[in-house]
Amino acid sequence: MPVTIKDVAKLANVSPSTVSRVIADHPKISDETKKKVFEAMQKLNYYPNAIARSLANKSTKTLGLILPNAEEDLFINPFFIQAMRGISVYAQKKGYYIMYTYSNNENEEIDFIKNYIYSKWVDGIILLTARENDRCIEYLKDNEKYPFVVVGRPEKSDGILWVDNNNFKAMYDVVNYLINKGHRDIAFIGGPHTLNVTRDRLDGYLRALKVHGISVDEKLIYEQVDFTEMKGYEAMMEILDYKEPSAVVTTDDLIAFGVLKAIKEKAANKIAVVGFNNTPLAEYQQPKLTSVDIKAEELGYYAAKLLIGKLENEDIGTNHYIIDTELIERESTL
Amino acid sequence: MPVTIKDVAKLANVSPSTVSRVIADHPKISDETKKKVFEAMQKLNYYPNAIARSLANKSTKTLGLILPNAEEDLFINPFFIQAMRGISVYAQKKGYYIMYTYSNNENEEIDFIKNYIYSKWVDGIILLTARENDRCIEYLKDNEKYPFVVVGRPEKSDGILWVDNNNFKAMYDVVNYLINKGHRDIAFIGGPHTLNVTRDRLDGYLRALKVHGISVDEKLIYEQVDFTEMKGYEAMMEILDYKEPSAVVTTDDLIAFGVLKAIKEKAANKIAVVGFNNTPLAEYQQPKLTSVDIKAEELGYYAAKLLIGKLENEDIGTNHYIIDTELIERESTL
DNA sequence: GTGAAAGCGCTAACAG
DNA sequence: CTGTTAGCGCTTTCAC
């Protein structure tokens, strides 16, 4: 028999609503009664029933997370667990709870989203992956007009909350860094062109070359269909058949691993390589791989901040946050 | 204005209680009314309000997960994300939701547990780490008598639900495998002796030697305070100062990485090395590291199964599951 | 088989 | 500032 607000009210000699107001930290309540109530709560070891509050408030203070199941690098790339931690840190700070669910595909994701929304479990949703033409985003935006935030800038970002790195700048800086080290023949190997991140990073690459007056060699640019070691390897092998660049930038560590492998097999000279995401594996490559840390935990943290801000009607004055990346220099660019 | 059970009732020309019974799949309800109700639900696009159900049922069909924040290898070792996926898979199957929270230390963990329990958010709790003398386990067992399950066998396991690998057997098999390959001087480097897993694995090691009539050399046995590359390196360096074993077994990949490093620096002959946990990094070592896959996803899956079984009063007839490990052979033992 | 009514524990007008 | 009252949406006795 758990203790309820009524028990507290009785002991403190006030009405249930007064207790309720104390819980909610309502402004106009005398310090005296506040104290009385707190004492009663203490004595009875009272905890508010969150479910009952949620029902009355029509708000659960809970965020729903949708995790992709299919991602190849779910386990290799600690992105998700890091982002989840960042989300948790901010949510805790604001007294929010988090639910998560894995989905196997886009359809399932939509089902889960529907379920979260219609069953009233969550107040808002965090999407941890921005696919191209993401049906979930579309669904949430158009059909439901439900509060949500996307990690990764969506194609059409107007009216949508999102957080992302500045992928243009991140790659621009990388290439700039290489150029300053004297590199001129710099190859680019990225993921599918359909992804925002690939395009942004490619643009950063192109811009850096342009700024330094280095002409672009299309044969040094590859956009693969997957972020896999194999694809990186294949692209690099083709590049090496054409010519030996002095440096290679990639949009994912896995691609970079493949590049390193190809270089070991085939290249005569030392070629600088830069990865992306700074996965734990980067440090274990030979040579240790220089990589761009995308700060997944911060991405999660600010995603939660954006969403909770919206839920609480704070006027944050922005619909997105840009998280700075950090280049982690290792042997592969020395 | 969301659609409620009343709206459905009105449209179907029945009472709310009838609709409720249909939702709960109550036995004595005529097929005819059932159909009527379903149609009405369809037409109105009705979804039951989970919060209201939870309040009335005094059950949320939600499991609470406590994740440690401090674990060094939280990001390197995909254990947690894999276990979380396993939990999610089973929970989804049974219509359960999952909440998670990160804690920074044992005290915080207890606070979070209390919060989950008292606020009535969750029906049961999953602990993803079994520390020695775990206060959370104690608390849950003694103070709360709350349904929970532990991943990792607790010290006193009576009356507690848990899942774990058979660590004794896993290590026994590893050592046996090495002996069958002709190894005789086999070193053991483990984590702290206070942990169940270390002791179990050590026992497996000792037993295998004994069965084959190989005498134990205490100087080849190390139990380090941490599962870190550094500790593995240090232990291996000391071992090599003493003598060159022909093989080394460890209780964690990170330790094994340190061992490989020490061997590279110092050993004259090839020494076989086996890791534990089969982290993604294992495949990227030089040589590629043979390691024991502990099947984290299955651990999570069965943890959820055990807990949900208890919540639904199914008599599973056991308070634990033992998950088989799998030796992943790679270059380091060839 | 089905309906009426009370209640799960809390909140929020509305009064005072 | 505080109490009264009527819900939030669903479940569940208890009748019929």
XYZ file of C-alpha atoms (C1' of nucleotides) in Angstrom:
700
model
C 0.000 0.000 0.000
C 2.000 2.934 -1.221
C 1.668 6.329 0.365
C -0.244 8.858 -1.697
C -0.744 12.541 -1.756
C -3.761 12.141 0.471
C -1.787 10.552 3.258
C 0.639 13.409 3.159
C -2.204 15.905 3.146
C -3.795 14.298 6.153
C -0.615 14.224 8.160
C 0.266 17.790 7.263
C -3.276 18.948 7.893
C -3.720 20.458 4.479
C -5.608 19.524 1.362
C -4.246 17.287 -1.355
C -4.097 20.195 -3.740
C -1.788 22.023 -1.413
C 0.532 19.081 -1.379
C 0.342 18.971 -5.115
C 1.300 22.611 -5.285
C 4.236 22.042 -3.027
C 5.446 19.253 -5.267
C 5.142 21.416 -8.325
C 6.900 24.249 -6.499
C 3.974 26.512 -7.069
C 4.848 30.154 -6.282
C 2.087 31.226 -3.946
C 2.393 28.862 -1.086
C 3.487 29.968 2.363
C 6.861 28.852 3.571
C 5.236 27.524 6.654
C 2.878 25.101 4.963
C 5.626 24.218 2.555
C 7.706 23.138 5.488
C 4.860 21.221 7.081
C 4.235 19.375 3.873
C 7.864 18.564 3.297
C 8.107 17.157 6.777
C 5.077 15.001 6.257
C 6.485 13.800 2.966
C 9.730 12.971 4.667
C 8.065 11.165 7.510
C 5.934 9.050 5.230
C 8.722 8.565 2.724
C 6.430 9.856 0.048
C 7.342 9.865 -3.627
C 4.947 11.275 -6.184
C 3.526 8.717 -8.541
C 4.900 9.731 -11.903
C 2.244 7.862 -13.810
C -0.595 9.670 -12.085
C 1.142 12.975 -12.604
C 1.642 12.181 -16.251
C -1.991 11.362 -16.687
C -3.174 14.551 -15.053
C -0.529 16.694 -16.717
C -0.784 15.073 -20.099
C 2.954 14.985 -20.154
C 5.351 12.228 -19.234
C 8.631 14.108 -19.140
C 9.970 11.297 -21.178
C 11.868 11.358 -24.458
C 11.723 8.540 -26.964
C 14.829 7.439 -28.814
C 14.758 5.575 -32.078
C 17.897 3.565 -32.763
C 18.659 1.967 -36.089
C 19.360 -1.700 -35.889
C 20.803 -2.186 -39.283
C 23.763 0.143 -39.188
C 26.808 -1.900 -40.026
C 29.037 -0.103 -37.633
C 26.626 -0.001 -34.708
C 29.127 -1.865 -32.595
C 32.365 -0.605 -34.065
C 31.407 2.996 -33.938
C 30.597 4.101 -30.419
C 28.611 6.976 -31.837
C 25.295 5.723 -30.563
C 26.298 4.888 -27.046
C 28.076 8.198 -26.773
C 25.144 10.131 -28.107
C 22.850 8.234 -25.774
C 24.997 9.205 -22.877
C 24.944 12.847 -23.859
C 21.191 12.724 -24.140
C 20.951 11.080 -20.757
C 23.154 13.664 -19.101
C 21.046 16.571 -20.234
C 17.776 14.775 -19.670
C 18.730 13.932 -16.128
C 19.626 17.498 -15.491
C 16.145 18.530 -16.503
C 14.343 15.681 -14.824
C 13.449 13.867 -18.008
C 13.349 10.157 -18.604
C 14.403 8.326 -21.720
C 12.975 5.379 -23.553
C 14.695 3.670 -26.422
C 13.814 1.192 -29.071
C 15.669 -0.485 -31.893
C 14.102 -0.645 -35.283
C 15.060 -2.846 -38.164
C 13.983 -0.586 -40.961
C 12.246 2.615 -41.803
C 8.788 1.106 -41.692
C 9.345 -0.302 -38.286
C 10.686 3.034 -37.187
C 7.492 4.703 -38.200
C 5.529 2.098 -36.321
C 7.554 2.705 -33.210
C 7.172 6.422 -33.553
C 3.433 6.032 -33.913
C 3.375 3.830 -30.901
C 5.336 6.280 -28.811
C 3.081 9.089 -29.854
C -0.333 7.497 -29.768
C 0.219 5.579 -26.604
C 1.260 8.883 -25.084
C 4.417 7.462 -23.617
C 6.732 10.231 -24.671
C 6.601 13.972 -24.998
C 9.113 14.150 -27.782
C 11.260 12.033 -30.035
C 14.942 11.977 -30.877
C 16.006 10.512 -34.187
C 19.593 9.395 -34.126
C 20.000 9.046 -37.836
C 19.213 11.369 -40.641
C 18.808 9.376 -43.765
C 18.207 10.966 -47.091
C 14.555 11.523 -47.715
C 13.879 10.271 -44.261
C 10.278 9.147 -44.053
C 10.324 9.399 -40.298
C 11.185 13.038 -40.422
C 8.537 13.624 -42.991
C 6.033 11.697 -40.961
C 6.788 13.479 -37.738
C 6.754 16.830 -39.379
C 3.750 16.558 -41.611
C 1.439 13.971 -40.129
C 2.003 14.452 -36.480
C 3.470 17.840 -35.925
C 5.061 16.206 -32.961
C 8.078 17.631 -31.143
C 11.222 15.907 -32.331
C 14.857 16.551 -32.987
C 17.219 14.996 -35.475
C 20.870 14.269 -34.947
C 22.304 15.188 -38.318
C 21.036 18.017 -40.466
C 17.963 16.942 -42.431
C 17.568 17.705 -46.096
C 14.887 20.264 -45.530
C 15.676 21.685 -42.181
C 13.143 24.471 -41.996
C 10.925 24.123 -38.991
C 12.875 21.131 -37.780
C 15.101 20.907 -34.743
C 18.500 19.410 -35.420
C 22.072 19.218 -34.264
C 25.064 18.441 -36.373
C 28.715 19.103 -36.853
C 29.778 21.663 -39.333
C 30.824 19.076 -41.812
C 31.877 21.615 -44.370
C 34.208 23.318 -41.958
C 35.479 20.083 -40.464
C 36.696 18.841 -43.826
C 37.847 22.255 -44.906
C 40.057 22.384 -41.836
C 41.420 18.931 -42.450
C 42.375 19.689 -46.007
C 43.730 23.054 -45.024
C 45.851 21.363 -42.403
C 47.228 18.957 -44.967
C 47.940 21.706 -47.465
C 49.820 23.620 -44.818
C 51.930 20.545 -44.281
C 52.879 20.755 -47.935
C 50.450 18.304 -49.479
C 49.100 19.144 -52.911
C 47.769 15.913 -54.400
C 44.977 15.157 -51.981
C 42.405 12.491 -52.697
C 38.879 12.383 -51.271
C 36.986 9.195 -50.545
C 33.517 9.599 -49.143
C 30.239 7.812 -48.642
C 27.187 8.097 -50.856
C 26.597 11.486 -52.412
C 22.976 11.272 -51.365
C 23.944 11.939 -47.781
C 24.200 15.472 -46.567
C 27.361 14.725 -44.676
C 29.143 13.469 -47.754
C 28.200 16.485 -49.794
C 29.128 18.919 -47.068
C 32.465 17.313 -46.500
C 33.155 17.173 -50.200
C 32.354 20.865 -50.455
C 34.771 21.597 -47.644
C 37.418 19.650 -49.476
C 36.816 21.481 -52.721
C 36.762 24.868 -51.089
C 40.043 24.317 -49.310
C 41.715 23.346 -52.527
C 40.252 26.346 -54.265
C 41.311 28.782 -51.580
C 44.848 27.592 -51.987
C 44.654 27.709 -55.736
C 45.052 23.976 -56.123
C 43.221 22.561 -59.091
C 40.754 19.757 -58.534
C 41.501 16.387 -60.028
C 38.218 14.528 -60.455
C 40.049 11.248 -60.610
C 41.090 11.713 -57.024
C 37.498 11.991 -55.844
C 35.469 8.918 -54.971
C 32.031 8.629 -53.492
C 31.309 5.089 -52.474
C 27.959 3.519 -51.744
C 28.988 2.306 -48.304
C 31.128 3.285 -45.378
C 33.066 0.063 -45.318
C 36.651 -0.923 -45.156
C 36.178 -2.765 -48.417
C 34.905 0.277 -50.227
C 37.781 2.327 -48.942
C 40.200 -0.302 -50.078
C 38.684 -0.538 -53.537
C 38.638 3.196 -54.069
C 42.208 3.557 -52.921
C 43.389 0.763 -55.170
C 41.881 2.523 -58.150
C 43.392 5.794 -57.133
C 46.804 4.207 -56.804
C 46.429 2.725 -60.265
C 46.011 6.233 -61.514
C 48.627 8.011 -59.432
C 50.037 8.227 -55.945
C 48.505 11.153 -54.087
C 50.422 12.538 -51.158
C 47.382 12.510 -48.884
C 43.890 11.019 -48.647
C 40.951 12.358 -46.740
C 37.935 10.169 -46.004
C 34.537 10.618 -44.460
C 34.720 7.608 -42.169
C 37.330 5.677 -40.239
C 36.259 2.418 -41.811
C 36.970 3.823 -45.239
C 40.302 5.064 -43.960
C 41.173 1.601 -42.676
C 40.681 0.249 -46.163
C 42.817 3.030 -47.538
C 45.627 2.183 -45.153
C 45.412 -1.401 -46.242
C 45.616 -0.491 -49.899
C 48.565 1.765 -49.231
C 50.409 -0.984 -47.410
C 49.866 -3.296 -50.323
C 50.689 -0.973 -53.100
C 52.111 2.413 -52.436
C 55.732 3.259 -52.784
C 55.717 6.416 -50.739
C 54.219 7.446 -47.496
C 50.735 8.811 -47.963
C 48.965 10.821 -45.278
C 45.502 9.548 -44.351
C 42.731 11.137 -42.314
C 39.642 9.353 -41.027
C 36.386 10.586 -39.608
C 34.521 9.777 -36.368
C 37.620 8.956 -34.341
C 36.514 5.446 -33.504
C 38.511 3.528 -30.911
C 39.971 1.474 -33.712
C 41.712 4.529 -35.140
C 44.350 4.405 -32.472
C 45.048 0.787 -33.210
C 45.819 1.151 -36.881
C 49.312 0.950 -38.254
C 50.103 3.757 -38.540
C 47.760 5.158 -35.931
C 45.058 6.971 -37.801
C 44.544 10.695 -37.596
C 40.813 11.255 -37.385
C 38.145 13.855 -36.807
C 36.316 13.530 -33.518
C 32.692 14.469 -34.118
C 31.849 14.749 -30.422
C 28.941 12.372 -30.396
C 28.234 12.933 -26.740
C 27.834 16.642 -27.291
C 25.602 16.009 -30.245
C 23.345 13.990 -27.995
C 23.508 16.537 -25.236
C 22.430 19.395 -27.454
C 19.809 17.324 -29.190
C 18.198 16.758 -25.803
C 18.583 20.412 -24.954
C 16.881 21.509 -28.126
C 13.995 19.118 -27.697
C 13.423 19.789 -24.031
C 13.667 23.494 -24.710
C 10.865 23.136 -27.191
C 8.779 21.019 -24.863
C 9.081 23.626 -22.166
C 8.407 26.439 -24.556
C 11.662 28.129 -23.819
C 12.556 30.415 -26.615
C 16.023 29.205 -27.405
C 16.051 31.362 -30.493
C 17.470 28.684 -32.715
C 16.326 25.467 -34.272
C 19.741 23.877 -34.361
C 23.168 23.603 -32.789
C 26.437 23.198 -34.595
C 28.934 21.129 -32.677
C 32.609 21.724 -33.302
C 34.717 18.798 -34.361
C 38.286 18.197 -33.294
C 41.113 16.848 -35.360
C 42.958 14.143 -33.459
C 46.430 14.009 -34.907
C 48.144 10.672 -35.004
C 50.891 8.952 -36.943
C 49.076 8.708 -40.241
C 49.608 12.392 -40.912
C 53.068 12.810 -39.466
C -8.393 16.303 -28.788
C -7.354 12.711 -28.772
C -9.844 9.903 -29.161
C -10.585 7.984 -25.987
C -12.250 4.803 -25.014
C -15.512 6.688 -24.609
C -15.547 7.792 -28.204
C -15.046 4.242 -29.324
C -17.760 3.067 -26.979
C -20.198 5.603 -28.322
C -19.527 4.750 -31.924
C -19.743 1.027 -31.294
C -22.835 1.449 -29.151
C -21.363 -0.274 -26.175
C -20.072 0.829 -22.809
C -16.513 1.895 -22.120
C -15.969 -1.168 -20.011
C -16.759 -3.361 -22.952
C -14.199 -1.568 -25.063
C -11.707 -2.004 -22.276
C -12.408 -5.698 -22.180
C -11.874 -5.954 -25.902
C -8.533 -4.234 -25.593
C -7.456 -6.566 -22.828
C -8.713 -9.533 -24.835
C -11.044 -10.545 -22.095
C -12.440 -14.057 -22.604
C -16.171 -13.606 -22.218
C -17.010 -11.137 -24.850
C -19.042 -12.029 -27.892
C -17.336 -12.129 -31.235
C -19.952 -9.824 -32.574
C -19.324 -6.983 -30.165
C -15.637 -7.602 -30.481
C -15.906 -6.970 -34.158
C -18.037 -3.895 -33.687
C -15.537 -2.464 -31.283
C -12.574 -3.195 -33.467
C -14.257 -1.482 -36.357
C -14.962 1.560 -34.289
C -11.389 1.634 -33.075
C -10.202 1.413 -36.642
C -12.510 4.121 -37.821
C -11.495 6.530 -35.107
C -7.850 5.555 -35.268
C -7.953 4.812 -31.597
C -4.847 3.968 -29.584
C -5.135 3.148 -25.904
C -3.502 5.691 -23.646
C -0.677 3.779 -22.051
C -0.385 6.170 -19.161
C -3.998 5.790 -18.170
C -3.739 2.044 -18.492
C -0.645 2.041 -16.368
C -2.341 4.032 -13.672
C -5.339 1.782 -13.545
C -3.296 -1.390 -13.848
C -0.524 -0.320 -11.525
C 1.896 -1.596 -14.091
C 3.763 0.219 -16.821
C 5.119 -2.657 -18.837
C 8.388 -0.835 -18.753
C 11.807 -2.051 -17.721
C 14.424 0.242 -16.255
C 18.074 -0.093 -17.238
C 20.922 1.179 -15.137
C 24.092 1.824 -17.104
C 27.427 2.545 -15.505
C 29.017 5.730 -16.670
C 32.447 5.166 -15.336
C 33.426 2.019 -17.116
C 36.657 2.697 -18.904
C 35.805 0.619 -21.866
C 32.239 1.773 -22.262
C 33.026 2.943 -25.763
C 35.634 0.443 -26.787
C 33.684 -2.543 -25.677
C 30.362 -2.765 -27.447
C 29.075 -4.938 -24.640
C 26.530 -2.423 -23.462
C 25.044 -1.494 -26.758
C 24.816 -5.147 -27.693
C 23.200 -6.096 -24.438
C 20.796 -3.204 -24.793
C 19.823 -4.431 -28.190
C 19.195 -7.917 -26.901
C 17.036 -6.528 -24.148
C 15.145 -4.426 -26.629
C 14.498 -7.336 -28.936
C 12.908 -9.456 -26.255
C 11.081 -6.570 -24.657
C 9.537 -5.599 -27.981
C 8.420 -9.134 -28.506
C 6.542 -9.029 -25.230
C 5.220 -5.509 -25.612
C 7.485 -3.988 -23.006
C 9.149 -0.594 -23.086
C 12.615 0.268 -21.859
C 14.002 3.227 -20.012
C 17.668 3.767 -19.404
C 19.791 5.995 -17.283
C 23.505 6.484 -16.794
C 24.895 6.671 -13.317
C 28.254 7.950 -12.244
C 28.704 5.814 -9.185
C 27.038 3.328 -6.931
C 25.297 5.955 -4.840
C 23.814 7.567 -7.857
C 22.745 4.173 -9.068
C 20.805 3.598 -5.919
C 19.187 6.987 -6.279
C 18.127 6.170 -9.793
C 16.819 2.826 -8.741
C 14.825 4.423 -5.979
C 13.501 6.937 -8.392
C 12.440 4.295 -10.875
C 10.748 2.339 -8.170
C 9.071 5.019 -6.112
C 7.933 7.060 -9.035
C 6.371 3.869 -10.340
C 7.869 4.294 -13.757
C 9.083 0.772 -14.192
C 7.903 -2.694 -13.312
C 11.364 -4.156 -13.038
C 15.016 -3.278 -13.251
C 17.957 -4.636 -15.185
C 21.426 -4.144 -13.780
C 24.055 -4.367 -16.472
C 27.011 -4.745 -14.157
C 27.611 -7.026 -11.265
C 30.217 -5.511 -9.041
C 31.530 -7.278 -6.006
C 29.449 -6.579 -2.971
C 27.082 -4.675 -5.164
C 25.042 -2.353 -3.019
C 22.401 -2.031 -5.697
C 21.762 -5.720 -5.657
C 21.634 -5.719 -1.911
C 19.321 -2.754 -1.916
C 16.964 -4.185 -4.459
C 16.885 -7.526 -2.791
C 16.593 -6.556 0.836
C 15.020 -3.124 0.984
C 12.714 -3.247 -1.919
C 12.060 -6.799 -2.846
C 11.621 -5.391 -6.289
C 11.785 -7.500 -9.434
C 15.204 -7.195 -11.011
C 17.752 -9.155 -12.953
C 21.516 -8.912 -13.032
C 23.727 -9.444 -16.037
C 26.637 -11.271 -14.481
C 26.325 -13.746 -11.666
C 26.088 -11.975 -8.311
C 28.102 -13.113 -5.311
C 25.093 -14.442 -3.487
C 22.789 -15.529 -6.197
C 20.071 -17.193 -4.175
C 16.723 -15.648 -4.845
C 18.189 -13.394 -7.496
C 17.590 -13.520 -11.217
C 20.733 -13.433 -13.292
C 22.288 -14.334 -16.616
C 25.916 -14.960 -17.289
C 28.339 -16.917 -19.362
C 29.860 -20.011 -17.945
C 33.148 -18.337 -17.303
C 34.699 -21.401 -15.841
C 33.920 -23.446 -18.885
C 34.829 -20.687 -21.306
C 38.347 -20.439 -19.943
C 38.640 -24.152 -19.459
C 37.873 -24.615 -23.125
C 40.371 -21.968 -24.155
C 43.180 -23.525 -22.159
C 42.197 -26.965 -23.281
C 42.321 -25.776 -26.858
C 45.807 -24.384 -26.341
C 47.023 -27.526 -24.647
C 45.732 -29.589 -27.509
C 47.777 -27.404 -29.812
C 50.824 -28.440 -27.833
C 51.184 -25.561 -25.435
C 52.389 -26.336 -21.937
C 53.703 -23.090 -20.462
C 50.519 -21.077 -20.388
C 50.302 -17.798 -18.515
C 47.118 -16.279 -17.114
C 46.512 -12.554 -16.819
C 43.182 -11.539 -15.363
C 41.376 -8.659 -13.728
C 40.855 -8.184 -10.008
C 40.383 -11.341 -7.986
C 37.422 -9.733 -6.261
C 35.349 -10.178 -9.383
C 33.448 -13.361 -9.886
C 34.405 -13.496 -13.523
C 38.103 -13.374 -12.754
C 37.866 -16.145 -10.209
C 35.728 -18.331 -12.420
C 38.032 -17.927 -15.351
C 41.068 -18.574 -13.233
C 39.444 -21.726 -11.942
C 38.792 -22.842 -15.486
C 42.421 -22.228 -16.309
C 43.641 -24.172 -13.294
C 41.302 -27.039 -13.913
C 42.361 -27.445 -17.513
C 45.996 -27.585 -16.519
C 45.204 -30.104 -13.826
C 43.186 -32.347 -16.090
C 46.147 -32.551 -18.424
C 48.566 -33.098 -15.572
C 50.372 -29.828 -16.142
C 51.748 -28.296 -12.986
C 50.751 -24.770 -12.122
C 53.429 -22.107 -12.091
C 52.263 -19.301 -9.810
C 54.674 -16.931 -11.450
C 52.708 -17.221 -14.655
C 49.506 -16.066 -12.998
C 48.666 -12.406 -12.678
C 45.557 -10.729 -11.413
C 45.640 -7.062 -12.171
C 43.543 -4.342 -10.611
C 42.261 -3.085 -13.935
C 41.269 -4.319 -17.335
C 43.565 -2.012 -19.207
C 46.088 -2.336 -21.943
C 48.681 -0.921 -19.582
C 48.048 -3.546 -16.946
C 48.287 -6.271 -19.540
C 51.527 -4.827 -20.791
C 53.029 -4.589 -17.321
C 52.083 -8.078 -16.349
C 53.432 -9.506 -19.569
C 56.704 -7.654 -19.207
C 57.183 -9.172 -15.777
C 56.320 -12.589 -17.044
C 58.811 -12.254 -19.869
C 61.476 -11.234 -17.368
C 60.848 -14.527 -15.677
C 60.463 -16.798 -18.663
C 58.876 -16.977 -22.077
C 55.612 -18.888 -21.914
C 54.329 -20.455 -25.095
C 50.845 -19.024 -24.634
C 48.965 -16.398 -22.634
C 45.301 -16.336 -21.779
C 43.643 -13.160 -20.551
C 40.249 -12.166 -19.244
C 39.848 -9.116 -21.440
C 40.850 -7.980 -24.900
C 42.385 -4.807 -23.547
C 44.713 -6.850 -21.386
C 45.528 -8.978 -24.386
C 46.386 -5.892 -26.430
C 48.955 -4.953 -23.814
C 50.283 -8.469 -23.891
C 50.724 -8.336 -27.647
C 52.600 -5.094 -27.265
C 54.942 -6.527 -24.657
C 55.562 -9.553 -26.815
C 56.425 -7.392 -29.782
C 58.897 -5.471 -27.712
C 60.530 -8.290 -25.931
C 59.800 -11.827 -26.885
C 62.067 -13.948 -28.992
C 59.533 -16.569 -29.972
C 55.984 -16.540 -31.100
C 53.619 -16.637 -28.166
C 49.953 -17.510 -28.540
C 47.544 -14.985 -27.022
C 43.827 -15.210 -26.329
C 41.590 -12.298 -25.386
C 38.107 -12.121 -23.976
C 34.975 -10.249 -25.109
C 35.826 -10.279 -28.787
C 35.770 -6.508 -29.170
C 35.920 -5.071 -32.675
C 39.498 -4.092 -31.992
C 40.524 -7.723 -31.706
C 40.407 -8.143 -35.436
C 42.622 -5.147 -35.950
C 45.523 -6.264 -33.827
C 48.745 -7.523 -35.282
C 48.482 -10.424 -35.183
C 44.700 -10.536 -35.229
C 43.649 -11.533 -31.761
C 41.875 -14.779 -30.986
C 39.162 -13.948 -28.496
C 36.154 -15.353 -26.681
C 32.831 -13.945 -27.799
C 30.638 -13.633 -24.729
C 27.432 -13.064 -26.725
C 26.398 -9.836 -25.089
C 23.236 -9.574 -27.116
C 22.072 -12.952 -25.906
C 22.892 -12.021 -22.360
C 20.616 -9.033 -22.716
C 17.928 -11.045 -24.405
C 17.767 -13.630 -21.677
C 18.015 -11.054 -18.935
C 14.875 -9.463 -20.300
C 13.249 -12.859 -20.637
C 13.955 -13.732 -17.055
C 12.671 -10.446 -15.731
C 9.541 -10.335 -17.841
C 8.867 -13.929 -16.961
C 8.920 -12.993 -13.325
C 6.722 -9.964 -13.879
C 4.143 -12.082 -15.607
C 4.361 -14.796 -13.010
C 5.339 -17.379 -15.528
C 7.030 -20.222 -13.829
C 10.219 -20.440 -15.816
C 11.604 -22.884 -13.329
C 14.995 -21.246 -13.134
C 16.457 -18.103 -11.720
C 19.241 -17.833 -14.253
C 20.439 -18.552 -17.751
C 23.907 -19.580 -18.781
C 24.916 -18.273 -22.177
C 27.470 -20.180 -24.182
C 30.561 -18.366 -25.320
C 32.310 -18.894 -28.602
C 36.006 -18.951 -29.299
C 36.825 -16.819 -32.303
C 40.063 -18.113 -33.693
C 42.406 -15.633 -35.296
C 46.075 -15.278 -36.076
C 47.278 -14.896 -32.512
C 46.814 -18.586 -31.848
C 47.850 -19.968 -35.184
C -22.042 -10.981 -21.978
C -22.494 -6.306 -20.826
C -23.235 -1.757 -18.252
C -22.842 1.508 -14.149
C -19.986 3.373 -11.055
C -16.064 3.822 -8.296
C -11.338 4.551 -8.245
C -6.018 4.482 -9.736
C -3.017 9.261 -7.760
C -2.504 13.609 -9.163
C -3.717 18.434 -11.089
C -6.215 22.656 -11.981
C -9.927 25.581 -12.262
C -12.776 28.019 -9.267
C -13.964 29.873 -4.872
C -13.037 31.962 -0.983
C -2.658 31.560 0.149
C -5.569 27.279 0.505
C -9.657 23.968 0.024
C -13.364 21.925 -2.974
C -14.410 19.637 -6.889
C -14.178 17.710 -11.152
C -11.612 15.403 -14.125
C -7.117 12.883 -16.874
C -8.392 7.723 -19.606
C -8.687 3.313 -18.346
C -9.931 -0.928 -15.381
C -12.734 -3.549 -12.493
C -15.832 -5.016 -9.178
C -20.657 -5.724 -8.807
C -25.087 -6.053 -10.670
C -28.285 -7.437 -14.139
